[in-house]
CSV table of C-alpha atoms in Angstrom, one decimal:
chain,number,residue,atom,x,y,z
A,21,MET,CA,35.3,7.3,1.4
A,22,GLU,CA,35.0,11.1,1.3
A,23,TRP,CA,34.5,11.0,-2.5
A,24,LEU,CA,31.4,8.7,-2.0
A,25,PHE,CA,29.5,10.8,0.6
A,26,THR,CA,30.6,14.4,0.0
A,27,PRO,CA,28.5,15.0,-3.2
A,28,PHE,CA,25.3,14.0,-1.3
A,29,GLY,CA,26.0,16.5,1.4
A,30,VAL,CA,25.1,19.2,-1.0
A,31,SER,CA,21.4,20.1,-0.9
A,32,PHE,CA,20.7,20.1,-4.7
A,33,VAL,CA,22.5,16.8,-5.2
A,34,GLU,CA,20.6,15.3,-2.3
A,35,ARG,CA,17.3,16.4,-3.9
A,36,ALA,CA,18.5,15.0,-7.2
A,37,LEU,CA,19.2,11.7,-5.4
A,38,TRP,CA,15.7,11.5,-4.0
A,39,GLY,CA,14.2,12.5,-7.3
A,40,GLY,CA,16.1,9.9,-9.1
A,41,LEU,CA,15.1,7.2,-6.6
A,42,LEU,CA,11.4,8.1,-6.9
A,43,VAL,CA,11.6,8.2,-10.7
A,44,SER,CA,13.3,4.7,-10.6
A,45,GLY,CA,10.4,3.3,-8.6
A,46,ILE,CA,7.8,4.8,-11.0
A,47,CYS,CA,9.7,3.6,-14.1
A,48,ALA,CA,10.2,0.2,-12.7
A,49,LEU,CA,6.4,-0.3,-12.2
A,50,ALA,CA,5.5,0.9,-15.7
A,51,GLY,CA,8.6,-0.2,-17.5
A,52,THR,CA,8.2,-3.8,-16.5
A,53,TRP,CA,5.0,-4.0,-18.5
A,54,VAL,CA,6.5,-2.1,-21.4
A,55,VAL,CA,9.3,-4.6,-21.7
A,56,LEU,CA,7.0,-7.7,-21.2
A,57,ARG,CA,4.5,-6.5,-23.8
A,58,GLY,CA,7.1,-5.3,-26.3
A,59,MET,CA,5.8,-1.7,-26.1
A,60,ALA,CA,9.1,0.1,-26.3
A,61,PHE,CA,8.2,2.0,-29.5
A,62,LEU,CA,5.0,3.1,-27.9
A,63,GLY,CA,6.9,4.4,-24.8
A,64,ASP,CA,9.3,6.3,-27.0
A,65,ALA,CA,6.5,7.8,-29.0
A,66,MET,CA,4.5,8.9,-26.0
A,67,SER,CA,7.6,10.5,-24.4
A,68,HIS,CA,8.1,12.6,-27.5
A,69,GLY,CA,4.4,13.1,-28.0
A,70,MET,CA,4.3,15.4,-24.9
A,71,LEU,CA,6.2,18.1,-26.8
A,72,PRO,CA,3.2,20.0,-28.2
A,73,GLY,CA,1.6,20.3,-24.7
A,74,VAL,CA,4.9,21.4,-23.1
A,75,ALA,CA,5.5,23.9,-25.9
A,76,ALA,CA,2.0,25.3,-25.7
A,77,ALA,CA,2.2,25.6,-21.9
A,78,SER,CA,5.6,27.4,-22.3
A,79,LEU,CA,4.3,29.9,-24.8
A,80,LEU,CA,1.2,30.6,-22.6
A,81,ASN,CA,3.3,30.8,-19.4
A,82,GLY,CA,1.3,27.8,-18.0
A,83,SER,CA,2.2,24.7,-16.1
A,84,LEU,CA,4.6,22.5,-18.2
A,85,PHE,CA,3.4,19.5,-16.1
A,86,VAL,CA,-0.2,20.1,-17.0
A,87,GLY,CA,0.7,20.6,-20.6
A,88,ALA,CA,2.6,17.4,-20.7
A,89,VAL,CA,-0.2,15.5,-19.1
A,90,LEU,CA,-2.8,16.8,-21.6
A,91,SER,CA,-0.5,16.0,-24.5
A,92,ALA,CA,0.3,12.5,-23.3
A,93,VAL,CA,-3.4,11.8,-22.7
A,94,ALA,CA,-4.2,12.9,-26.2
A,95,MET,CA,-1.4,10.7,-27.5
A,96,ALA,CA,-2.7,7.7,-25.5
A,97,ALA,CA,-6.3,8.3,-26.7
A,98,GLY,CA,-5.1,8.5,-30.3
A,99,VAL,CA,-3.2,5.3,-30.0
A,100,THR,CA,-6.2,3.5,-28.5
A,101,ALA,CA,-8.5,4.8,-31.2
A,102,LEU,CA,-6.2,3.9,-34.1
A,103,SER,CA,-5.5,0.4,-32.7
A,104,ARG,CA,-9.1,-0.5,-33.2
A,105,SER,CA,-8.9,-0.1,-36.9
A,106,PRO,CA,-8.7,-3.6,-38.6
A,107,ARG,CA,-6.9,-2.1,-41.6
A,108,LEU,CA,-4.2,-0.3,-39.7
A,109,SER,CA,-1.5,-2.0,-37.6
A,110,GLN,CA,-0.8,-0.6,-34.2
A,111,ASP,CA,2.8,0.3,-35.1
A,112,THR,CA,1.6,2.3,-38.1
A,113,GLY,CA,-0.8,4.3,-35.9
A,114,ILE,CA,1.9,4.9,-33.3
A,115,GLY,CA,4.4,6.0,-35.9
A,116,LEU,CA,1.9,8.5,-37.5
A,117,LEU,CA,1.0,10.0,-34.1
A,118,PHE,CA,4.7,10.1,-33.1
A,119,VAL,CA,5.7,12.1,-36.2
A,120,GLY,CA,2.6,14.3,-36.1
A,121,MET,CA,2.9,15.2,-32.4
A,122,LEU,CA,6.6,15.8,-32.6
A,123,ALA,CA,6.3,18.0,-35.7
A,124,LEU,CA,3.5,20.0,-34.1
A,125,GLY,CA,5.6,20.4,-31.0
A,126,VAL,CA,8.6,21.7,-32.9
A,127,ILE,CA,6.4,24.1,-34.8
A,128,LEU,CA,5.1,25.5,-31.6
A,129,VAL,CA,8.5,25.7,-29.9
A,130,SER,CA,10.0,27.4,-33.0
A,131,HIS,CA,7.8,30.5,-32.1
A,132,SER,CA,9.7,30.8,-28.8
A,133,GLN,CA,12.7,33.1,-28.7
A,134,SER,CA,14.6,30.5,-26.7
A,135,PHE,CA,14.0,27.6,-29.0
A,136,ALA,CA,17.2,25.7,-28.4
A,137,VAL,CA,17.1,26.2,-24.6
A,138,ASP,CA,13.4,25.1,-24.4
A,139,LEU,CA,14.0,22.0,-26.5
A,140,THR,CA,17.1,21.0,-24.7
A,141,ALA,CA,15.3,21.2,-21.3
A,142,PHE,CA,12.5,19.1,-22.7
A,143,LEU,CA,14.8,16.4,-24.1
A,144,PHE,CA,17.4,16.2,-21.3
A,145,GLY,CA,15.8,17.8,-18.2
A,146,ASP,CA,17.8,18.9,-15.2
A,147,VAL,CA,17.9,16.4,-12.4
A,148,LEU,CA,20.1,18.8,-10.3
A,149,ALA,CA,17.3,21.4,-10.4
A,150,VAL,CA,14.8,19.2,-8.6
A,151,ARG,CA,12.8,21.2,-6.0
A,152,PRO,CA,10.9,20.0,-2.9
A,153,ARG,CA,7.7,20.5,-4.8
A,154,ASP,CA,8.9,18.2,-7.5
A,155,LEU,CA,9.7,15.5,-4.9
A,156,ALA,CA,6.1,15.8,-3.6
A,157,VAL,CA,4.7,15.3,-7.1
A,158,LEU,CA,7.0,12.3,-7.7
A,159,ALA,CA,6.1,10.7,-4.4
A,160,ALA,CA,2.4,11.1,-5.2
A,161,ALA,CA,3.0,9.7,-8.7
A,162,LEU,CA,4.8,6.7,-7.2
A,163,VAL,CA,1.9,6.0,-4.8
A,164,ALA,CA,-0.6,6.3,-7.7
A,165,ALA,CA,1.5,4.0,-9.9
A,166,ALA,CA,1.7,1.4,-7.2
A,167,VAL,CA,-2.0,1.4,-6.6
A,168,LEU,CA,-2.7,1.2,-10.4
A,169,SER,CA,-0.2,-1.7,-10.7
A,170,ALA,CA,-1.8,-3.5,-7.8
A,171,VAL,CA,-5.4,-3.1,-9.1
A,172,GLY,CA,-4.6,-4.1,-12.6
A,173,HIS,CA,-1.9,-6.7,-11.9
A,174,ARG,CA,-3.9,-9.8,-12.8
A,175,SER,CA,-5.3,-8.3,-16.0
A,176,PHE,CA,-1.9,-6.9,-17.0
A,177,VAL,CA,-0.4,-10.4,-16.6
A,178,ALA,CA,-3.1,-12.0,-18.7
A,179,LEU,CA,-2.8,-9.2,-21.3
A,180,ALA,CA,1.0,-9.6,-21.5
A,181,PHE,CA,1.2,-13.4,-21.9
A,182,ASP,CA,-2.1,-14.4,-23.5
A,183,PRO,CA,-4.6,-11.7,-24.6
A,184,ARG,CA,-7.0,-14.2,-26.1
A,185,LYS,CA,-7.2,-16.1,-22.8
A,186,ALA,CA,-7.7,-12.8,-21.0
A,187,ARG,CA,-10.7,-12.1,-23.2
A,188,THR,CA,-12.1,-15.7,-22.6
A,189,LEU,CA,-11.8,-15.2,-18.8
A,190,GLY,CA,-13.7,-12.0,-19.1
A,191,MET,CA,-10.8,-9.7,-18.0
A,192,ARG,CA,-11.7,-7.0,-20.6
A,193,PRO,CA,-8.3,-6.7,-22.3
A,194,ARG,CA,-9.2,-3.4,-23.9
A,195,LEU,CA,-9.8,-1.9,-20.5
A,196,ALA,CA,-6.6,-3.4,-19.2
A,197,HIS,CA,-4.7,-1.9,-22.1
A,198,ALA,CA,-6.2,1.5,-21.4
A,199,LEU,CA,-5.2,1.2,-17.7
A,200,LEU,CA,-1.7,0.2,-18.9
A,201,LEU,CA,-1.5,3.3,-21.1
A,202,CYS,CA,-2.6,5.4,-18.0
A,203,LEU,CA,0.3,3.8,-16.0
A,204,LEU,CA,2.7,4.6,-18.8
A,205,THR,CA,1.4,8.1,-19.2
A,206,LEU,CA,1.8,8.7,-15.4
A,207,ALA,CA,5.3,7.4,-15.4
A,208,ILE,CA,6.4,9.6,-18.4
A,209,THR,CA,4.7,12.8,-17.4
A,210,ALA,CA,5.8,12.6,-13.8
A,211,SER,CA,9.4,11.9,-14.7
A,212,PHE,CA,10.2,14.0,-17.8
A,213,HIS,CA,10.9,17.2,-16.0
A,214,VAL,CA,13.5,15.5,-13.8
A,215,VAL,CA,15.5,13.6,-16.4
A,216,GLY,CA,13.9,14.7,-19.7
A,217,THR,CA,11.9,12.7,-22.3
A,218,LEU,CA,14.9,11.0,-24.0
A,219,LEU,CA,16.4,10.0,-20.7
A,220,VAL,CA,13.3,8.9,-18.9
A,221,PHE,CA,12.9,6.4,-21.7
A,222,GLY,CA,16.3,4.9,-20.7
A,223,LEU,CA,15.1,4.4,-17.1
A,224,LEU,CA,11.8,3.1,-18.3
A,225,ILE,CA,13.4,0.3,-20.5
A,226,ALA,CA,16.9,-0.5,-19.4
A,227,PRO,CA,16.4,-1.6,-15.8
A,228,PRO,CA,13.4,-3.9,-16.5
A,229,ALA,CA,15.1,-5.3,-19.6
A,230,ALA,CA,18.2,-6.1,-17.6
A,231,VAL,CA,16.3,-7.8,-14.8
A,232,VAL,CA,13.9,-9.8,-17.0
A,233,LEU,CA,16.9,-11.8,-18.2
A,234,TRP,CA,17.2,-13.3,-14.7
A,235,ALA,CA,13.9,-12.9,-12.8
A,236,ARG,CA,11.1,-15.5,-12.9
A,237,SER,CA,8.2,-13.4,-11.8
A,238,VAL,CA,6.7,-10.0,-12.5
A,239,PRO,CA,7.2,-8.7,-8.9
A,240,ALA,CA,10.8,-9.8,-9.0
A,241,VAL,CA,11.3,-7.8,-12.3
A,242,MET,CA,9.7,-4.7,-10.7
A,243,ALA,CA,11.8,-5.0,-7.5
A,244,GLY,CA,15.0,-5.6,-9.5
A,245,ALA,CA,14.3,-2.8,-11.9
A,246,ALA,CA,13.8,-0.4,-9.0
A,247,LEU,CA,17.1,-1.5,-7.5
A,248,LEU,CA,19.0,-1.1,-10.7
A,249,GLY,CA,17.4,2.3,-11.3
A,250,ALA,CA,18.5,3.3,-7.8
A,251,VAL,CA,22.1,2.0,-8.5
A,252,SER,CA,22.1,3.9,-11.8
A,253,THR,CA,21.0,7.1,-10.0
A,254,VAL,CA,23.6,6.9,-7.3
A,255,THR,CA,26.4,6.0,-9.7
A,256,GLY,CA,25.4,8.5,-12.3
A,257,LEU,CA,25.3,11.4,-9.8
A,258,LEU,CA,28.7,10.4,-8.4
A,259,VAL,CA,30.3,10.2,-11.9
A,260,SER,CA,28.6,13.5,-12.8
A,261,TRP,CA,29.9,15.2,-9.7
A,262,HIS,CA,33.5,14.1,-10.0
A,263,LEU,CA,33.8,14.2,-13.8
A,264,GLY,CA,31.6,17.2,-14.5
A,265,THR,CA,29.3,15.4,-16.9
A,266,ALA,CA,25.5,16.0,-17.4
A,267,ALA,CA,23.8,14.3,-14.5
A,268,GLY,CA,20.6,13.1,-16.2
A,269,ALA,CA,22.5,11.7,-19.2
A,270,THR,CA,25.0,10.0,-16.9
A,271,ILE,CA,22.2,8.3,-15.0
A,272,ALA,CA,20.6,7.1,-18.1
A,273,ALA,CA,23.9,5.9,-19.6
A,274,THR,CA,24.7,4.0,-16.4
A,275,ALA,CA,21.3,2.3,-16.7
A,276,VAL,CA,22.0,1.2,-20.3
A,277,ALA,CA,25.5,0.1,-19.3
A,278,LEU,CA,24.0,-2.1,-16.6
A,279,PHE,CA,21.7,-3.7,-19.1
A,280,PHE,CA,24.5,-4.6,-21.4
A,281,LEU,CA,26.4,-6.1,-18.4
A,282,SER,CA,23.3,-8.1,-17.5
A,283,ALA,CA,22.9,-9.3,-21.1
A,284,LEU,CA,26.5,-10.3,-21.2
A,285,GLY,CA,26.1,-12.3,-17.9
A,286,ALA,CA,23.0,-13.9,-19.2
A,287,GLY,CA,24.7,-14.9,-22.4
A,288,LEU,CA,27.6,-16.5,-20.5
A,289,ARG,CA,25.1,-18.3,-18.3
A,290,ASP,CA,23.2,-19.7,-21.3
A,291,ARG,CA,26.4,-21.0,-22.9
A,292,ARG,CA,27.1,-23.4,-20.1
A,293,PRO,CA,26.6,-27.0,-21.0
A,294,ARG,CA,23.0,-28.2,-20.4
A,295,ALA,CA,24.3,-31.2,-18.4
A,296,SER,CA,26.0,-29.0,-15.8
A,297,ARG,CA,22.8,-27.0,-15.3
A,298,ARG,CA,20.8,-30.2,-14.8
A,299,LYS,CA,23.0,-31.0,-11.8
A,300,GLU,CA,22.1,-27.7,-10.1
A,301,PRO,CA,19.4,-27.8,-7.5
A,302,GLY,CA,16.0,-26.4,-8.6
A,303,TYR,CA,16.7,-26.9,-12.3
A,304,SER,CA,13.9,-28.6,-14.3
A,305,SER,CA,13.9,-29.4,-17.9
């Protein structure tokens, strides 16, 4: 069992483990709603929409985290504003902001002498370079995400399954949508410097999507997604250590592989004869 425990005896791998676990929890809370509401394109657009803020912060020698937050907030505000136009679909607005923000970010980064290095760090991150300060930020972000999820839970459920009923019940769906964007922004900005924007999207989508095929309640999806994210983190770090692969990419690839295993299992389950399922306790037609 030495191969299983030796890597985590190294300090930077141990910090990467804790960082990955915290990111898994944050992404489970936000990613559940992204999957249930079909907001995957928005999540992808927002993760890439941080590039202008990160690039500007890098050029000005400022905080990359602050730059990412400001850029993501601007992206969320733009999506909210454009979604109110009756003549413009939400996907069109998101697509335009996605391309515009990404293009602006590349223009800004191209002025840097280390263009390739900066862009690579932004896209893929470096989970093995997590510092104690990063863990503190992630822990605070997890607490904030948990509070926001608890406060907005009832409104989020109504918004995800029946927006018109939410409006009838006076739940203010626009406010709920804005809070949901805040939760998504928090998850992406807190996690991007650990696993990068491309890979945080994998942790945001893959674990909840894998669990939603089996779970019957929102809390169960969140708990299962956090567990799958943790399994992906541990497995990815072990594979990365022993095979010398990129740690962040390996974690994200593991999460996606678990989704396909889950989808395969769900497909086999659904192929069983209906009659045999009726005999199982708890089944109701």
